[in-house]
C-alpha positions as a Python dict, from the first residue, in 0.01 Angstrom:
ca = {
    (1, 'X'): (0, 0, 0),
    (2, 'X'): (314, 107, -140),
    (3, 'X'): (485, 408, -233),
    (4, 'X'): (729, 440, -511),
    (5, 'X'): (1036, 692, -524),
    (6, 'X'): (1237, 651, -842),
    (7, 'X'): (1579, 746, -780),
    (8, 'X'): (1678, 779, -424),
    (9, 'X'): (1500, 478, -217),
    (10, 'X'): (1260, 303, -291),
    (11, 'X'): (980, 81, -145),
    (12, 'X'): (789, 192, 182),
    (13, 'X'): (521, -93, 216),
    (14, 'X'): (260, -163, 468),
    (15, 'X'): (116, -515, 342),
    (16, 'X'): (-92, -754, 556),
    (17, 'X'): (103, -1005, 701),
    (18, 'X'): (147, -1352, 519),
    (19, 'X'): (-91, -1620, 623),
    (20, 'X'): (72, -1931, 852),
    (21, 'X'): (219, -2198, 677),
    (22, 'X'): (-28, -2442, 732),
    (23, 'X'): (-296, -2217, 511),
    (24, 'X'): (-536, -2154, 777),
    (25, 'X'): (-662, -1868, 922),
    (26, 'X'): (-599, -1761, 1246),
    (27, 'X'): (-940, -1729, 1462),
    (28, 'X'): (-982, -1364, 1557),
    (29, 'X'): (-869, -1231, 1899),
    (30, 'X'): (-627, -1490, 1919),
    (31, 'X'): (-273, -1366, 1914),
    (32, 'X'): (-17, -1493, 1645),
    (33, 'X'): (241, -1789, 1806),
    (34, 'X'): (482, -1693, 1530),
    (35, 'X'): (617, -1371, 1480),
    (36, 'X'): (655, -1185, 1159),
    (37, 'X'): (815, -795, 1154),
    (38, 'X'): (1170, -865, 1002),
    (39, 'X'): (1285, -549, 1067),
    (40, 'X'): (1245, -605, 1430),
    (41, 'X'): (1404, -963, 1451),
    (42, 'X'): (1728, -791, 1281),
    (43, 'X'): (1763, -499, 1523),
    (44, 'X'): (1687, -751, 1802),
    (45, 'X'): (1973, -987, 1700),
    (46, 'X'): (2261, -743, 1751),
    (47, 'X'): (2155, -690, 2088),
    (48, 'X'): (2048, -1035, 2184),
    (49, 'X'): (2391, -1190, 2002),
    (50, 'X'): (2588, -962, 2151),
    (51, 'X'): (2462, -1025, 2535),
    (52, 'X'): (2515, -1366, 2459),
    (53, 'X'): (2853, -1327, 2368),
    (54, 'X'): (2898, -1140, 2666),
    (55, 'X'): (2760, -1370, 2871),
    (56, 'X'): (2935, -1670, 2681),
    (57, 'X'): (3272, -1481, 2780),
    (58, 'X'): (3210, -1473, 3170),
    (59, 'X'): (3101, -1846, 3179),
    (60, 'X'): (3388, -1971, 3019),
    (61, 'X'): (3608, -1700, 3213),
    (62, 'X'): (3428, -1830, 3552),
    (63, 'X'): (3441, -2227, 3416),
    (64, 'X'): (3691, -2268, 3192),
    (65, 'X'): (3930, -2008, 3205),
    (66, 'X'): (4183, -2216, 2977),
    (67, 'X'): (3932, -2173, 2691),
    (68, 'X'): (4042, -1826, 2730),
    (69, 'X'): (4381, -1800, 2757),
    (70, 'X'): (4600, -1710, 2529),
    (71, 'X'): (4700, -1974, 2307),
    (72, 'X'): (4347, -2098, 2282),
    (73, 'X'): (4207, -1751, 2171),
    (74, 'X'): (4521, -1738, 1933),
    (75, 'X'): (4414, -2073, 1764),
    (76, 'X'): (4026, -2014, 1774),
    (77, 'X'): (4003, -1643, 1657),
    (78, 'X'): (4148, -1762, 1297),
    (79, 'X'): (3907, -2025, 1245),
    (80, 'X'): (3630, -1747, 1402),
    (81, 'X'): (3719, -1534, 1086),
    (82, 'X'): (3672, -1763, 841),
    (83, 'X'): (3344, -1881, 967),
    (84, 'X'): (3210, -1495, 994),
    (85, 'X'): (3321, -1466, 665),
    (86, 'X'): (3069, -1791, 561),
    (87, 'X'): (2830, -1667, 754),
    (88, 'X'): (2806, -1318, 597),
    (89, 'X'): (2757, -1472, 277),
    (90, 'X'): (2498, -1754, 399),
    (91, 'X'): (2301, -1425, 559),
    (92, 'X'): (2315, -1241, 181),
    (93, 'X'): (2153, -1586, 49),
    (94, 'X'): (1926, -1595, 331),
    (95, 'X'): (1798, -1264, 306),
    (96, 'X'): (1587, -1324, -2),
    (97, 'X'): (1495, -1642, 150),
    (98, 'X'): (1683, -1901, 18),
    (99, 'X'): (1943, -2122, 178),
    (100, 'X'): (2315, -2264, 39),
    (101, 'X'): (2378, -2597, 83),
    (102, 'X'): (2685, -2554, -149),
    (103, 'X'): (2891, -2412, 64),
    (104, 'X'): (3091, -2708, 191),
    (105, 'X'): (3182, -2741, -202),
    (106, 'X'): (3283, -2356, -320),
    (107, 'X'): (3567, -2348, 44),
    (108, 'X'): (3696, -2686, -56),
    (109, 'X'): (3699, -2611, -361),
    (110, 'X'): (3906, -2259, -309),
    (111, 'X'): (4162, -2510, -57),
    (112, 'X'): (4237, -2741, -323),
    (113, 'X'): (4284, -2455, -565),
    (114, 'X'): (4525, -2227, -369),
    (115, 'X'): (4722, -2534, -263),
    (116, 'X'): (4742, -2792, -520),
    (117, 'X'): (4775, -2552, -800),
    (118, 'X'): (5142, -2386, -636),
    (119, 'X'): (5228, -2739, -505),
    (120, 'X'): (5437, -2528, -263),
    (121, 'X'): (5535, -2254, -532),
    (122, 'X'): (5501, -1882, -363),
    (123, 'X'): (5532, -1776, -728),
    (124, 'X'): (5196, -1948, -845),
    (125, 'X'): (4973, -1818, -555),
    (126, 'X'): (4870, -1538, -692),
    (127, 'X'): (4738, -1735, -1041),
    (128, 'X'): (4599, -1973, -805),
    (129, 'X'): (4407, -1709, -612),
    (130, 'X'): (4235, -1580, -886),
    (131, 'X'): (4153, -1955, -1017),
    (132, 'X'): (3926, -1979, -714),
    (133, 'X'): (3776, -1643, -769),
    (134, 'X'): (3667, -1765, -1081),
    (135, 'X'): (3563, -2117, -963),
    (136, 'X'): (3355, -1953, -700),
    (137, 'X'): (3194, -1676, -919),
    (138, 'X'): (3062, -1990, -1134),
    (139, 'X'): (2930, -2164, -843),
    (140, 'X'): (2755, -1820, -742),
    (141, 'X'): (2651, -1787, -1100),
    (142, 'X'): (2496, -2154, -1123),
    (143, 'X'): (2351, -2135, -826),
    (144, 'X'): (2186, -1772, -887),
    (145, 'X'): (2092, -1844, -1225),
    (146, 'X'): (1891, -2189, -1181),
    (147, 'X'): (1753, -2013, -846),
    (148, 'X'): (1618, -1709, -1005),
    (149, 'X'): (1575, -1747, -1372),
    (150, 'X'): (1444, -2094, -1347),
    (151, 'X'): (1295, -2078, -986),
    (152, 'X'): (1413, -2393, -855),
    (153, 'X'): (1450, -2462, -475),
    (154, 'X'): (1724, -2300, -344),
    (155, 'X'): (1777, -2607, -170),
    (156, 'X'): (1785, -2854, -475),
    (157, 'X'): (1998, -2626, -660),
    (158, 'X'): (2275, -2548, -404),
    (159, 'X'): (2268, -2897, -339),
    (160, 'X'): (2313, -3016, -707),
    (161, 'X'): (2592, -2764, -676),
    (162, 'X'): (2800, -2880, -354),
    (163, 'X'): (2776, -3188, -593),
    (164, 'X'): (2978, -3102, -874),
    (165, 'X'): (3177, -2923, -699),
    (166, 'X'): (3362, -3182, -489),
    (167, 'X'): (3338, -3370, -796),
    (168, 'X'): (3579, -3116, -936),
    (169, 'X'): (3758, -3126, -596),
    (170, 'X'): (3832, -3536, -633),
    (171, 'X'): (3980, -3489, -953),
    (172, 'X'): (4190, -3199, -900),
    (173, 'X'): (4332, -3363, -565),
    (174, 'X'): (4205, -3750, -627),
    (175, 'X'): (4146, -3699, -221),
    (176, 'X'): (4499, -3614, -122),
    (177, 'X'): (4630, -3286, 52),
    (178, 'X'): (4891, -3106, -19),
    (179, 'X'): (5087, -2810, 220),
    (180, 'X'): (5003, -2476, 151),
    (181, 'X'): (5251, -2207, 44),
    (182, 'X'): (5520, -2012, 264),
    (183, 'X'): (5384, -1698, 181),
    (184, 'X'): (4982, -1797, 210),
    (185, 'X'): (5099, -1917, 514),
    (186, 'X'): (5228, -1602, 667),
    (187, 'X'): (4944, -1367, 535),
    (188, 'X'): (4686, -1553, 698),
    (189, 'X'): (4834, -1618, 971),
    (190, 'X'): (5090, -1333, 1072),
    (191, 'X'): (4967, -1107, 1333),
    (192, 'X'): (4985, -730, 1415),
    (193, 'X'): (4902, -618, 1776),
    (194, 'X'): (4873, -976, 1841),
    (195, 'X'): (4551, -1046, 1622),
    (196, 'X'): (4629, -1300, 1316),
    (197, 'X'): (4562, -1079, 978),
    (198, 'X'): (4290, -1327, 908),
    (199, 'X'): (4074, -1155, 1207),
    (200, 'X'): (4148, -769, 1015),
    (201, 'X'): (4047, -920, 680),
    (202, 'X'): (3743, -1059, 825),
    (203, 'X'): (3620, -715, 1038),
    (204, 'X'): (3674, -550, 655),
    (205, 'X'): (3458, -786, 475),
    (206, 'X'): (3188, -731, 729),
    (207, 'X'): (3213, -359, 763),
    (208, 'X'): (3197, -345, 379),
    (209, 'X'): (2878, -542, 348),
    (210, 'X'): (2701, -439, 646),
    (211, 'X'): (2809, -43, 530),
    (212, 'X'): (2674, -174, 196),
    (213, 'X'): (2329, -338, 314),
    (214, 'X'): (2208, -72, 551),
    (215, 'X'): (2385, 310, 404),
    (216, 'X'): (2348, 255, 8),
    (217, 'X'): (1990, 255, -218),
    (218, 'X'): (2142, -106, -384),
    (219, 'X'): (2178, -259, 9),
    (220, 'X'): (1766, -121, 80),
    (221, 'X'): (1684, -228, -289),
    (222, 'X'): (1832, -596, -172),
    (223, 'X'): (1615, -599, 130),
    (224, 'X'): (1279, -506, -9),
    (225, 'X'): (1339, -755, -238),
    (226, 'X'): (1421, -987, 20),
    (227, 'X'): (1129, -930, 222),
    (228, 'X'): (881, -826, 19),
    (229, 'X'): (952, -958, -391),
    (230, 'X'): (604, -930, -536),
    (231, 'X'): (588, -573, -387),
    (232, 'X'): (932, -523, -500),
    (233, 'X'): (866, -662, -831),
    (234, 'X'): (519, -388, -856),
    (235, 'X'): (761, -103, -758),
    (236, 'X'): (992, -143, -1044),
    (237, 'X'): (1292, -333, -874),
    (238, 'X'): (1451, -611, -1038),
    (239, 'X'): (1404, -903, -833),
    (240, 'X'): (1549, -1196, -1057),
    (241, 'X'): (1924, -944, -1020),
    (242, 'X'): (1896, -951, -676),
    (243, 'X'): (1868, -1294, -599),
    (244, 'X'): (2115, -1363, -810),
    (245, 'X'): (2370, -1113, -713),
    (246, 'X'): (2309, -1247, -330),
    (247, 'X'): (2446, -1627, -476),
    (248, 'X'): (2725, -1467, -666),
    (249, 'X'): (2869, -1239, -324),
    (250, 'X'): (2794, -1540, -101),
    (251, 'X'): (2960, -1788, -322),
    (252, 'X'): (3277, -1553, -399),
    (253, 'X'): (3270, -1480, 28),
    (254, 'X'): (3259, -1885, 22),
    (255, 'X'): (3571, -1853, -192),
    (256, 'X'): (3739, -1617, 31),
    (257, 'X'): (3676, -1792, 342),
    (258, 'X'): (3834, -2100, 158),
    (259, 'X'): (4170, -1953, 91),
    (260, 'X'): (4149, -1802, 427),
    (261, 'X'): (4111, -2160, 542),
    (262, 'X'): (4396, -2302, 315),
    (263, 'X'): (4657, -2009, 531),
    (264, 'X'): (4550, -2145, 868),
    (265, 'X'): (4560, -2519, 784),
    (266, 'X'): (4876, -2600, 679),
    (267, 'X'): (4798, -2944, 459),
    (268, 'X'): (4426, -2889, 420),
    (269, 'X'): (4211, -3152, 325),
    (270, 'X'): (3942, -3213, 33),
    (271, 'X'): (3698, -3216, 274),
    (272, 'X'): (3775, -2880, 482),
    (273, 'X'): (3469, -2738, 441),
    (274, 'X'): (3231, -2950, 521),
    (275, 'X'): (3223, -2839, 902),
    (276, 'X'): (3112, -2511, 815),
    (277, 'X'): (2788, -2555, 683),
    (278, 'X'): (2556, -2632, 995),
    (279, 'X'): (2742, -2335, 1175),
    (280, 'X'): (2703, -2101, 862),
    (281, 'X'): (2329, -2168, 895),
    (282, 'X'): (2373, -2117, 1272),
    (283, 'X'): (2492, -1798, 1265),
    (284, 'X'): (2290, -1649, 1057),
    (285, 'X'): (1944, -1737, 1245),
    (286, 'X'): (2150, -1705, 1581),
    (287, 'X'): (2205, -1313, 1461),
    (288, 'X'): (1825, -1225, 1406),
    (289, 'X'): (1815, -1296, 1030),
    (290, 'X'): (1446, -1475, 929),
    (291, 'X'): (1513, -1811, 725),
    (292, 'X'): (1222, -1659, 538),
    (293, 'X'): (1396, -1387, 419),
    (294, 'X'): (1378, -944, 428),
    (295, 'X'): (1590, -763, 661),
    (296, 'X'): (1922, -931, 862),
    (297, 'X'): (2216, -776, 1015),
    (298, 'X'): (2604, -882, 852),
    (299, 'X'): (2683, -740, 1207),
    (300, 'X'): (2527, -954, 1407),
    (301, 'X'): (2616, -1289, 1154),
    (302, 'X'): (2984, -1193, 1266),
    (303, 'X'): (2910, -1196, 1604),
    (304, 'X'): (2739, -1515, 1634),
    (305, 'X'): (3009, -1699, 1438),
    (306, 'X'): (3272, -1577, 1746),
    (307, 'X'): (2954, -1652, 2021),
    (308, 'X'): (2985, -2012, 1814),
    (309, 'X'): (3353, -2052, 1785),
    (310, 'X'): (3399, -2003, 2154),
    (311, 'X'): (3120, -2229, 2194),
    (312, 'X'): (3268, -2455, 2008),
    (313, 'X'): (3645, -2398, 2210),
    (314, 'X'): (3443, -2364, 2532),
    (315, 'X'): (3287, -2739, 2483),
    (316, 'X'): (3627, -2893, 2350),
    (317, 'X'): (3787, -2783, 2675),
    (318, 'X'): (3539, -2932, 2911),
    (319, 'X'): (3665, -3344, 2670),
    (320, 'X'): (3311, -3358, 2526),
    (321, 'X'): (3319, -3609, 2240),
    (322, 'X'): (3299, -3418, 1859),
    (323, 'X'): (2922, -3576, 1834),
    (324, 'X'): (2851, -3394, 2179),
    (325, 'X'): (2985, -3097, 1991),
    (326, 'X'): (2792, -3151, 1695),
    (327, 'X'): (2469, -3190, 1898),
    (328, 'X'): (2548, -2842, 2117),
    (329, 'X'): (2589, -2679, 1769),
    (330, 'X'): (2246, -2799, 1652),
    (331, 'X'): (2094, -2718, 1999),
    (332, 'X'): (2226, -2368, 1941),
    (333, 'X'): (2041, -2288, 1604),
    (334, 'X'): (1760, -2417, 1772),
    (335, 'X'): (1720, -2191, 2017),
    (336, 'X'): (1814, -1939, 1743),
    (337, 'X'): (1491, -2048, 1591),
    (338, 'X'): (1295, -2021, 1873),
    (339, 'X'): (1394, -1671, 2063),
    (340, 'X'): (1356, -1535, 1690),
    (341, 'X'): (1033, -1674, 1570),
    (342, 'X'): (843, -1800, 1877),
    (343, 'X'): (637, -1522, 1980),
    (344, 'X'): (678, -1613, 2353),
    (345, 'X'): (387, -1353, 2477),
    (346, 'X'): (123, -1492, 2275),
    (347, 'X'): (263, -1862, 2387),
    (348, 'X'): (197, -1781, 2746),
    (349, 'X'): (-120, -1601, 2712),
    (350, 'X'): (-251, -1878, 2497),
    (351, 'X'): (-153, -2155, 2777),
    (352, 'X'): (-364, -1928, 3019),
    (353, 'X'): (-666, -1944, 2802),
    (354, 'X'): (-682, -2290, 2845),
    (355, 'X'): (-930, -2454, 3007),
    (356, 'X'): (-830, -2677, 3305),
    (357, 'X'): (-1045, -3066, 3263),
    (358, 'X'): (-1342, -3099, 3410),
    (359, 'X'): (-1286, -3427, 3660),
    (360, 'X'): (-1596, -3651, 3649),
    (361, 'X'): (-1785, -3672, 3922),
}
């Protein structure tokens, strides 16, 4: 059943929950082991990640206070801001039941353009930034058109786009790094009230995206399309247009993250964006956005980016290897999937219903 109010907001629907992925019907009276309500997950995600972040900072203070020292925070916060911007874009794509694997290529291409084109000349910085956004826009259009118009898998499409972007990266840079301009470095790493400008940029982007998503009609329509494309289409919403917009805006955010990253790292490499793919997906999942699409919280994804950045700082302070750090990030992603996806009450009830094995006399 669906109600459509044209001109204001849109779709109020109560459709039956989708069948399990296996295609088998659930036995009557047996609770589902998987949660289906994306709205509850999104709202619960913000509270959960806020509590988890507070606990992480408390544990860091008690066990490794060096990870919360002034120098440590000054080094961590700019990279947390970059990850928050990337996670913001990934959230938009995941809300449309996709996943964007072109994050490394888009970020790296933006880094290369704003460093190699100016080549240290501050006067060429603005054209380089505009060119980086044009490249990001082209990548987003390519992903969005192929996924929304041709119906290709988001994973396959974005993976191919990422390979194409890296071909351009290597063609421009030849694999050699170039030092960023002094202007960009000062604009990104300069401080106001003790915080880098990159943090303020990330906060503004998160606030604008969150407001547009939750407080405007287009944002609510965007969430309605991601939650149930078929019902949204029957209600008169332009499903393909919203799916295309997700990839375009996400790619522009990745481009912004690349520009910020080029200002933070004085001599960024050609593969600077490689380390952002897994954390961006982990931040989205930890923020409570379902990988199946639907409602999400940009603010929760940004807080999850801060959580992952501090977790990285905490683990590195312990003196573990980079491989162990990657394992910790993977475990955080798995924990997020388990917390928001598994219906633990049903799991406990299922185990209680399992009869004890009979002993043979």
